[in-house]
Short mmCIF file of C-alpha atoms in Angstrom, two decimals:
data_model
loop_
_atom_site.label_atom_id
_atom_site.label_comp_id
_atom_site.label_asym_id
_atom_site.label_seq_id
_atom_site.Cartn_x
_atom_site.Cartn_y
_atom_site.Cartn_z
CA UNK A 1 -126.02 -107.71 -6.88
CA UNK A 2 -124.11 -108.46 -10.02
CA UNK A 3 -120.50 -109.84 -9.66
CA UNK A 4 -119.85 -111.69 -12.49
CA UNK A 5 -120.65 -110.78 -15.92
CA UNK A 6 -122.54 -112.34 -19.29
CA UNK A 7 -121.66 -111.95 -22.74
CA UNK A 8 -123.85 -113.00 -25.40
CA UNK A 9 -122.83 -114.51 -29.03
CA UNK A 10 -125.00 -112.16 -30.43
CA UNK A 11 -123.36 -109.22 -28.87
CA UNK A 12 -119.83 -110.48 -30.04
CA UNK A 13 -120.49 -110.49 -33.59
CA UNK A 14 -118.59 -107.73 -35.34
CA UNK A 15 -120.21 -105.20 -37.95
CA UNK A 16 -120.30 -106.19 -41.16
CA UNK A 17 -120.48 -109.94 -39.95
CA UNK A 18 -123.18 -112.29 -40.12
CA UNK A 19 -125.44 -112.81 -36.89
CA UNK A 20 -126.14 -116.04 -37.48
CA UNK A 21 -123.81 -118.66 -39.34
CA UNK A 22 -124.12 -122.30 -40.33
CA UNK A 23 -123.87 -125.00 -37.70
CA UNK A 24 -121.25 -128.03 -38.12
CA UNK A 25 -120.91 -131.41 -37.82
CA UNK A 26 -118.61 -130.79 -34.81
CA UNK A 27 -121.24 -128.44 -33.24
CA UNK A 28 -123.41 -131.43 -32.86
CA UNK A 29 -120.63 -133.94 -31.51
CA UNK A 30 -120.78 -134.20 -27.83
CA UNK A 31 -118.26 -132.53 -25.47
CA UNK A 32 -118.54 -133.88 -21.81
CA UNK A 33 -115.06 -131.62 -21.27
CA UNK A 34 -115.97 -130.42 -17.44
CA UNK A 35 -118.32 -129.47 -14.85
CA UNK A 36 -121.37 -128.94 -16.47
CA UNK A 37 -124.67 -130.42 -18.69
CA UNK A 38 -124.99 -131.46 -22.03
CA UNK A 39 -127.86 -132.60 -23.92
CA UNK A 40 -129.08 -134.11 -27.36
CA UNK A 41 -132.73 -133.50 -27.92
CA UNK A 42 -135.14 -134.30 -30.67
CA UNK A 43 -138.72 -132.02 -30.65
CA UNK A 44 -141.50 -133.83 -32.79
CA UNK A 45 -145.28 -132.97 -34.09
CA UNK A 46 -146.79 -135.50 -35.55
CA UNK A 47 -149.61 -135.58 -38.04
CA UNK A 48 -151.29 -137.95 -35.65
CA UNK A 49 -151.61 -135.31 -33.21
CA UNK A 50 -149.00 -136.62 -30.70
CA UNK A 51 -146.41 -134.13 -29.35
CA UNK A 52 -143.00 -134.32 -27.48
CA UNK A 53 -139.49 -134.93 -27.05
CA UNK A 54 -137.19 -137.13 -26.56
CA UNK A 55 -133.38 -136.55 -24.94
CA UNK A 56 -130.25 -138.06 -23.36
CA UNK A 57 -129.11 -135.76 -21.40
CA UNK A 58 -125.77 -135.42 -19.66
CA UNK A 59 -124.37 -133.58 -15.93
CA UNK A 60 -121.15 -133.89 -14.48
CA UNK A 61 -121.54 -132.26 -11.24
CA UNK A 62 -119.36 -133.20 -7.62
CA UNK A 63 -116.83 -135.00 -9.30
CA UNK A 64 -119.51 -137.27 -10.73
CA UNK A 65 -120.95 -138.00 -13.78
CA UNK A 66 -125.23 -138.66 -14.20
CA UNK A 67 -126.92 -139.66 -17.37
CA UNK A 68 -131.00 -139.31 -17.77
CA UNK A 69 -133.05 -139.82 -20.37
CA UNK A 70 -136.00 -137.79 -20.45
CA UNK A 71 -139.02 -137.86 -22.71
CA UNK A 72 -142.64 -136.52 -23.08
CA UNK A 73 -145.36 -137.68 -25.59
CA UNK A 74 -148.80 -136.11 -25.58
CA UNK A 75 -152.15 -137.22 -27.77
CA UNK A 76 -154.76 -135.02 -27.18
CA UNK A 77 -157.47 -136.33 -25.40
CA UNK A 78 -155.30 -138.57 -23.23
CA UNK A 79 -153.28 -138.14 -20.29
CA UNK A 80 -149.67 -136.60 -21.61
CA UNK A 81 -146.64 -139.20 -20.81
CA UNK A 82 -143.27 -138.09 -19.47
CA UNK A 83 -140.86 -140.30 -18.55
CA UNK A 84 -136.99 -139.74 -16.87
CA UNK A 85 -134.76 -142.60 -16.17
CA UNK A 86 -131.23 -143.39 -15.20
CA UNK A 87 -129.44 -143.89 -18.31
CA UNK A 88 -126.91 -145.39 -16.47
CA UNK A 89 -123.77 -145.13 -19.12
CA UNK A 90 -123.42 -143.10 -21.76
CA UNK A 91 -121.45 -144.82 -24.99
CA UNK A 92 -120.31 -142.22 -27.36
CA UNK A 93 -118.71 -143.43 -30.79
CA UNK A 94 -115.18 -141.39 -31.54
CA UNK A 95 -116.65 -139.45 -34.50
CA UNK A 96 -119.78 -139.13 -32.12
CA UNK A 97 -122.05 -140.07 -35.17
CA UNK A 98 -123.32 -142.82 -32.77
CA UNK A 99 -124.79 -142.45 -29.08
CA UNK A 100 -126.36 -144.59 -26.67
CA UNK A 101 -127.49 -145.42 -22.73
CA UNK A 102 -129.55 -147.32 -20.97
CA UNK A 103 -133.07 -146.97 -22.72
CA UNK A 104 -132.03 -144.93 -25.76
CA UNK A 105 -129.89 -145.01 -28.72
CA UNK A 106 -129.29 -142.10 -31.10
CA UNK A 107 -127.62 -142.80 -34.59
CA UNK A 108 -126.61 -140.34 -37.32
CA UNK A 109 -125.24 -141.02 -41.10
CA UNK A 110 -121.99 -139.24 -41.86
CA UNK A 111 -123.24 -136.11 -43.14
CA UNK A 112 -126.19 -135.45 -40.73
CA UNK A 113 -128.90 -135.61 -43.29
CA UNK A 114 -130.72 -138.67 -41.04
CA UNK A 115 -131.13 -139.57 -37.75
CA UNK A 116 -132.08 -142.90 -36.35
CA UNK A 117 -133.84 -142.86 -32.79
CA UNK A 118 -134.75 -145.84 -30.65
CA UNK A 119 -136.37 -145.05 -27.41
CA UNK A 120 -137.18 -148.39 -25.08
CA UNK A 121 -136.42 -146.45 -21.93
CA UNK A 122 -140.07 -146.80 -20.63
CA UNK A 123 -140.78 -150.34 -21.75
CA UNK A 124 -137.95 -151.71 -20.01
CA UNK A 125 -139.11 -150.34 -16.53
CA UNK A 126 -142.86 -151.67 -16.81
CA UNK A 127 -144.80 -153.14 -19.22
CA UNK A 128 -146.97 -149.86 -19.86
CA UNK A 129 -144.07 -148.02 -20.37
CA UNK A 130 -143.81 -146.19 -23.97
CA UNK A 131 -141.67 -147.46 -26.70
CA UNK A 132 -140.84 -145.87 -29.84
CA UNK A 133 -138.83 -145.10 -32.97
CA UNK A 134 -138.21 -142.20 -34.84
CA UNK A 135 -136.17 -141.34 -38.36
CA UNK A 136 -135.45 -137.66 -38.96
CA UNK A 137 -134.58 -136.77 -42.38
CA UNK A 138 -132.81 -133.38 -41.75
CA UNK A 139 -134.18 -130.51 -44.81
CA UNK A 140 -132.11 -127.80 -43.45
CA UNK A 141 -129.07 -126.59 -42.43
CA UNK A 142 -127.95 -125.81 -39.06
CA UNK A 143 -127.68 -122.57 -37.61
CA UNK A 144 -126.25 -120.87 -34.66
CA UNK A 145 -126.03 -117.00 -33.60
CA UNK A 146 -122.40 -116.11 -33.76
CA UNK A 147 -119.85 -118.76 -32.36
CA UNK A 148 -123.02 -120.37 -30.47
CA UNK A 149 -121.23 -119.59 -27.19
CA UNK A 150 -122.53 -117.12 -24.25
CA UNK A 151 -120.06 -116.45 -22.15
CA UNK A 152 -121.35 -116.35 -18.35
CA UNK A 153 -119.47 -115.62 -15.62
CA UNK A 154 -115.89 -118.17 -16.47
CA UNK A 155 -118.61 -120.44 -17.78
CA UNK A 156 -119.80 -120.72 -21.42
CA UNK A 157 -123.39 -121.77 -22.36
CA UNK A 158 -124.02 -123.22 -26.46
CA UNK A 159 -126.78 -124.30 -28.56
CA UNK A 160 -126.84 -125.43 -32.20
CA UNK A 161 -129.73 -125.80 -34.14
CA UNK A 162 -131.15 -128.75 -36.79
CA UNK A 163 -134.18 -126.58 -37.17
CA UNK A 164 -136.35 -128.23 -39.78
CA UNK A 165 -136.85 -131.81 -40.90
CA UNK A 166 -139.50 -134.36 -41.48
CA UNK A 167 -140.09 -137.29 -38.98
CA UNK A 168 -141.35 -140.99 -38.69
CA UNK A 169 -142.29 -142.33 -36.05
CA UNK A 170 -144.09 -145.55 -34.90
CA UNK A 171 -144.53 -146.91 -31.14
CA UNK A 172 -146.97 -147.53 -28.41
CA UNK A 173 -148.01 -145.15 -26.11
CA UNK A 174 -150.93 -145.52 -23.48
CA UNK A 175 -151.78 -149.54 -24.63
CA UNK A 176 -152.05 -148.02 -28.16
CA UNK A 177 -149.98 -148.61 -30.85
CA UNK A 178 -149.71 -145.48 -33.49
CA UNK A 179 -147.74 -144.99 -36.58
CA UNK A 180 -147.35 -141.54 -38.28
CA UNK A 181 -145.37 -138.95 -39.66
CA UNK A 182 -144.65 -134.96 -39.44
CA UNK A 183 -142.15 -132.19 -38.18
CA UNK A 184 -139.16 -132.26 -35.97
CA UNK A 185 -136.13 -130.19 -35.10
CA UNK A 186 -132.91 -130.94 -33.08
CA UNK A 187 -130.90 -129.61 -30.63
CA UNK A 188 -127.75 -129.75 -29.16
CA UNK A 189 -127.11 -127.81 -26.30
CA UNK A 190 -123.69 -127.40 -23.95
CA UNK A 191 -122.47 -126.03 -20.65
CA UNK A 192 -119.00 -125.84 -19.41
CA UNK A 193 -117.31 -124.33 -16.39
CA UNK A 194 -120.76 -123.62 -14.85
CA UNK A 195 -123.26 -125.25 -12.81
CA UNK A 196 -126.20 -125.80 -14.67
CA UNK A 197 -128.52 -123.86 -12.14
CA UNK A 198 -126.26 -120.43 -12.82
CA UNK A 199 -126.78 -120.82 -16.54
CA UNK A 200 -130.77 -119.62 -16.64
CA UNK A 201 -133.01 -118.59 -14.03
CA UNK A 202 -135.66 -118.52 -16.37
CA UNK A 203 -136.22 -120.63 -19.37
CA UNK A 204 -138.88 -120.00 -22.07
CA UNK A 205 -139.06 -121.99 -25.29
CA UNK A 206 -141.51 -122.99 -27.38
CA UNK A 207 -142.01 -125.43 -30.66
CA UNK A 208 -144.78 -123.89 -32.93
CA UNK A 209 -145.78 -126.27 -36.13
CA UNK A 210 -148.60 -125.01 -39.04
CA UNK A 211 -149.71 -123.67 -41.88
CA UNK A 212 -150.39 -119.90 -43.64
CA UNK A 213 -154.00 -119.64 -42.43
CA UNK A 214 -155.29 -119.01 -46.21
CA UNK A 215 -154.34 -122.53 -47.37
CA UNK A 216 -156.94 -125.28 -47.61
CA UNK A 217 -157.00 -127.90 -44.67
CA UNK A 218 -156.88 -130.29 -47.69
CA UNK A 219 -153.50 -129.32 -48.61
CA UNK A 220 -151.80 -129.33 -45.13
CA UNK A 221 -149.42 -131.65 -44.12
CA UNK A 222 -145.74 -132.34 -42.91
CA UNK A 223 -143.73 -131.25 -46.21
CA UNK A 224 -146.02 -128.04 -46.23
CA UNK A 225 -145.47 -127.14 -42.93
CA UNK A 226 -144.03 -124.13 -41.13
CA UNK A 227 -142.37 -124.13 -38.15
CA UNK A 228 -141.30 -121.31 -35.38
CA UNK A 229 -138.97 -122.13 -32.28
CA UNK A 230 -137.21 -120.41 -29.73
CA UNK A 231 -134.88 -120.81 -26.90
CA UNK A 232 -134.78 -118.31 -24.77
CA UNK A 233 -133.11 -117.71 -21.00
CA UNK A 234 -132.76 -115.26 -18.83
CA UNK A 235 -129.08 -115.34 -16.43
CA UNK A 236 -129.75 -114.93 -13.02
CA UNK A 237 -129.31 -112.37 -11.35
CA UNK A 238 -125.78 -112.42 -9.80
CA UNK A 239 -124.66 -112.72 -14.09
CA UNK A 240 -126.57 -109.52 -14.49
CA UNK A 241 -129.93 -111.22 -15.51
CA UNK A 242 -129.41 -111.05 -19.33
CA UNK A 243 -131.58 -112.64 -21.72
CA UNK A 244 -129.63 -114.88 -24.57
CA UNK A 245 -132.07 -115.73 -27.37
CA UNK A 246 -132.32 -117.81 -30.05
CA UNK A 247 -135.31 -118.08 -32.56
CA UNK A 248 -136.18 -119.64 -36.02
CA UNK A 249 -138.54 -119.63 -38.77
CA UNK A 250 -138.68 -122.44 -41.28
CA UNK A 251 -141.38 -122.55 -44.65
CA UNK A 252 -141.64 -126.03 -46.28
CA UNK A 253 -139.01 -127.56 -44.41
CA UNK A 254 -136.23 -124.89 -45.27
CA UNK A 255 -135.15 -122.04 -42.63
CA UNK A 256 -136.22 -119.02 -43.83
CA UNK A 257 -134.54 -116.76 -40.52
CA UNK A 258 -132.88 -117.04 -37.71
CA UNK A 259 -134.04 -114.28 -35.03
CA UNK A 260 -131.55 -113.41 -32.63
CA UNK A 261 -133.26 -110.90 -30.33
CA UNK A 262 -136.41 -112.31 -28.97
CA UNK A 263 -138.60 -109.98 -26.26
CA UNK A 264 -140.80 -112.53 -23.91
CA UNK A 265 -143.72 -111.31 -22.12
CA UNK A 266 -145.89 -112.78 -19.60
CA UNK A 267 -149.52 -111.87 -18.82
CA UNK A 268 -152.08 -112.97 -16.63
CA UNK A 269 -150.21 -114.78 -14.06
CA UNK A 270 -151.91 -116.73 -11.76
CA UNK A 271 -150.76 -119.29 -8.53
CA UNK A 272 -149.68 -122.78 -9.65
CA UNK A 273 -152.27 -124.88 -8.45
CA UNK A 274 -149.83 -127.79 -8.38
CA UNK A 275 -147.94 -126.80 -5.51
CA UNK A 276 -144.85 -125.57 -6.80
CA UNK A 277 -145.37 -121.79 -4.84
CA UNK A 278 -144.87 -119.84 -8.54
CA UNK A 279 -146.96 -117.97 -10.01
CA UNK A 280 -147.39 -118.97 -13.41
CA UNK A 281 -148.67 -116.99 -17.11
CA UNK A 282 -151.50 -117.89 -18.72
CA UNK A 283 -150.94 -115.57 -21.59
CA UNK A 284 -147.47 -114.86 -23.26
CA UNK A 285 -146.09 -112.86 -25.99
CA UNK A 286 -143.18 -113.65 -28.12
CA UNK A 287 -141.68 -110.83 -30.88
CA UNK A 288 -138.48 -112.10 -32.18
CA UNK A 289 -136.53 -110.27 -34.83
CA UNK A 290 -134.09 -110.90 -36.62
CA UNK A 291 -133.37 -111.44 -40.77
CA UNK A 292 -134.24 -114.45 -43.60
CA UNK A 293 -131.39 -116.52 -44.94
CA UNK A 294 -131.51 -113.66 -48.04
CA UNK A 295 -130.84 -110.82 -45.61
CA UNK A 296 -134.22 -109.34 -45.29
CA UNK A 297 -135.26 -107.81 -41.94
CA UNK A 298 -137.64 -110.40 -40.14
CA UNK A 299 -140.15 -110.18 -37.26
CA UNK A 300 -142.33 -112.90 -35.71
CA UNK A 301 -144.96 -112.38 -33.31
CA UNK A 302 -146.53 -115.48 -31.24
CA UNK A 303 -149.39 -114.18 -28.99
CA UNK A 304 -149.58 -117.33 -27.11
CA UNK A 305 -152.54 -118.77 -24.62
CA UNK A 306 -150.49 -121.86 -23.33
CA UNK A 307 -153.50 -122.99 -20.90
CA UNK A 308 -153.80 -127.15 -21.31
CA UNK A 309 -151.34 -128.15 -19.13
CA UNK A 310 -148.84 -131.55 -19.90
CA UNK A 311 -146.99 -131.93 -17.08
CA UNK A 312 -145.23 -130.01 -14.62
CA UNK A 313 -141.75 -131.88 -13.89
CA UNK A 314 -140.37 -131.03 -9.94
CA UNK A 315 -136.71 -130.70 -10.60
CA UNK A 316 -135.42 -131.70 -7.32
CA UNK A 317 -137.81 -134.77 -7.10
CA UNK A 318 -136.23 -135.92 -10.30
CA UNK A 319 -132.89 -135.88 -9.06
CA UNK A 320 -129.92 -138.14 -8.05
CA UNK A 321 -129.95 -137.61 -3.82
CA UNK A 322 -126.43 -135.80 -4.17
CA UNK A 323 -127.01 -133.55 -6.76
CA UNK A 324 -130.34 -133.07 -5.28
CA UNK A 325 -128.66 -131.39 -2.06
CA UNK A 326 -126.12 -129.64 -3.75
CA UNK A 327 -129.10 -128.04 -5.98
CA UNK A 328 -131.40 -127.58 -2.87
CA UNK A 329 -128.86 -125.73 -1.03
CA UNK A 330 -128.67 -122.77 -3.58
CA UNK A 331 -132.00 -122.67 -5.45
CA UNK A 332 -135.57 -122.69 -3.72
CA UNK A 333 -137.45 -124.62 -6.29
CA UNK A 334 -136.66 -125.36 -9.53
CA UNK A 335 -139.73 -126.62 -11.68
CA UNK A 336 -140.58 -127.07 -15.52
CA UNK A 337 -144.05 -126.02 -16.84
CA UNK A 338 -144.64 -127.72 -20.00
CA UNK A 339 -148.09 -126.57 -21.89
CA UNK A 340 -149.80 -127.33 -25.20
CA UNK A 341 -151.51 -124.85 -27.08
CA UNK A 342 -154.19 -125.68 -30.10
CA UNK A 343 -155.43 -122.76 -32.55
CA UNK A 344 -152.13 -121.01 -32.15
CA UNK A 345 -151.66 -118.32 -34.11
CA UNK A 346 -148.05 -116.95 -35.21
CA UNK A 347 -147.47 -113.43 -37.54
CA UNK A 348 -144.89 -113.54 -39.85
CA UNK A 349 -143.24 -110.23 -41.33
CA UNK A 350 -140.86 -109.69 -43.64
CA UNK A 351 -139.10 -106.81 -45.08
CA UNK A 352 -141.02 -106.30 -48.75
CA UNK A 353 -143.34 -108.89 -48.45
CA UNK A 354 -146.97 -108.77 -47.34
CA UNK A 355 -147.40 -110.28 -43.95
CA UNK A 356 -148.74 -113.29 -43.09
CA UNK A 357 -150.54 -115.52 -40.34
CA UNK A 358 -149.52 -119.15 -39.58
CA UNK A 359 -152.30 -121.44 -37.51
CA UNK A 360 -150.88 -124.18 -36.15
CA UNK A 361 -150.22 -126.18 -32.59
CA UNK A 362 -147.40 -125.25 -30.35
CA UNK A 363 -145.32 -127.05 -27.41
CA UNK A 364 -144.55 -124.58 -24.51
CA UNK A 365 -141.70 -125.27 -22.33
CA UNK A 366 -141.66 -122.87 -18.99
CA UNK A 367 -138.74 -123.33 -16.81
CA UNK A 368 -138.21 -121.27 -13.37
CA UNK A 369 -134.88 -121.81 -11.12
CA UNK A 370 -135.05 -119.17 -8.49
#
């Protein structure tokens, strides 16, 4: 039964007013204002194949404050890495340009255009643990869908998108040391007023890097690159189970359009054989809509097959005991699905131009709290 209500950014923008507008500096600088989450997350592809994230990530729940650092770095053909740790503090600079904990640092020049990453996090626990270090050169501006803000319940929910940039990255993961290049995106995203568990009961987002299918293999690499994202959650069901979206489209490092209204489908679902009790999709459909940076109407289409499983992350397991109980007390079982998908395929329209296909790899994130 609903009892409290959501509002969505998208559905706050007046006519004759952009949907999306350009994220700021101060969009990006963190908040920690009240009972809620925050985090700063970096999504990467490399050229090498490897593919993850890494994040601080902030809760301030039962008068308490817990920092983690999570992170997840896959290389096809070997076993896919994630990592969480107690980041113990967090040390945030004034002008929040500069951000660290316990495991790893995140610095940014003045104007945004490059970001300096230094994960240790694993390394310092065990000797097998992954280290690495990562410099994003931004290539686009920021967006978010109206104000960035939906309102839920006397809680508001934000994110703000870096959605296109190139990355370097060197490390070891696995015993192996590796040194490449390719694309990346950034995001921040904030809660406030609102337990994190009453923003989204479901979570789908995905991370989709490649190429127009009709250009040589010869000729593909990270400044050619296109790139489709999206965030998208669904309130639960006392908020009136509305689904927020946000989606974008990038060509050559530039964002082409932001999609604000993004329909997610799931197909074939079948029992998680990893004990988590959910039935889980093997086939999903994305259509997100929206228009390009020039104001012509856009639709994307991702008829995904997200079937090599990463790593499926127990939410409660991961927990601080406290928080744990709180959480356990009001939500059965909250789990993450994360998924890889290679020969992904991704149809671009847009208003008076032919369409096209993109064929690329793609990061699924799957997140049920119900």
């Amino acid at each position: 039964m609903v009892h409290k209500k959501t509002i969505t950014a998208a559905s706050l923008v007046q006519d004759g007013h952009p949907m999306a507008t350009q994220a700021v500096l101060a969009d990006f600088a963190w908040k920690r204002d009240s009972t809620g989450s925050e985090t700063q997350t970096m999504y990467f592809h490399l050229e090498n194949g490897c593919v993850g994230f890494v994040q601080i990530a902030w809760v301030f729940l039962t008068l308490k404050a817990t920092i983690e650092t999570n992170a997840m770095f896959f290389v096809p053909g070997h076993p896919c890495v994630f990592e969480t740790h107690n980041g113990h503090n967090l040390k945030v600079a004034k002008d929040s340009l500069d951000y660290e904990c316990k495991g790893l640092q995140m610095s940014w020049n003045k104007d945004h255009s490059r970001l300096s990453v230094k994960y240790t996090a694993g390394r310092e626990r065990k000797a097998s643990g992954v280290a690495a270090s990562f410099e994003f050169v931004r290539k686009s501006d920021g967006y978010k869908i109206g104000d960035g803000k939906n309102y839920i319940g006397e809680g508001t929910a934000a994110h703000y998108f870096y959605p296109a940039g190139e990355v370097t990255a060197q490390g070891e993961i696995n015993g192996a040391k590796f040194e490449s290049k390719g694309s990346a995106m950034f995001i921040h995203a904030h809660s406030a007023n609102i337990m994190p568990y009453n923003v989204g009961a479901e979570w789908n987002m995905i991370f989709f890097v490649g190429h127009p299918e009709s250009m040589p293999k010869d000729k593909r690499n990270a400044e050619s690159a296109s790139t489709y994202h999206v965030l998208q959650y669904e309130t639960p069901e006392s908020y009136g189970s509305v689904h927020c979206s946000n989606a974008g489209l990038t060509q050559e490092n530039k964002l082409k359009a932001v999609l604000w209204d993004t329909a997610v489908e799931h197909h074939e679902m079948t029992k998680d054989e990893n004990g988590s009790g959910y039935d889980i999709p093997k086939h999903i459909v994305f259509t997100s809509t929206g228009k390009t940076v020039d104001g012509k109407k856009a639709r994307v289409v991702f008829d995904a097959r997200p079937t090599q499983r990463l790593h499926d992350i127990d939410v409660l397991h991961e927990m601080p005991f406290v928080i744990r109980r709180l959480v356990q007390a009001l939500i059965t079982k909250p789990f993450v699905f994360e998924r890889y998908e290679e020969n992904a395929k991704v149809r671009v329209e847009v208003e008076g131009e032919e369409p096209y296909v993109l064929e690329g790899v793609a990061f699924h994130e799957l997140t049920l709290m119900k």
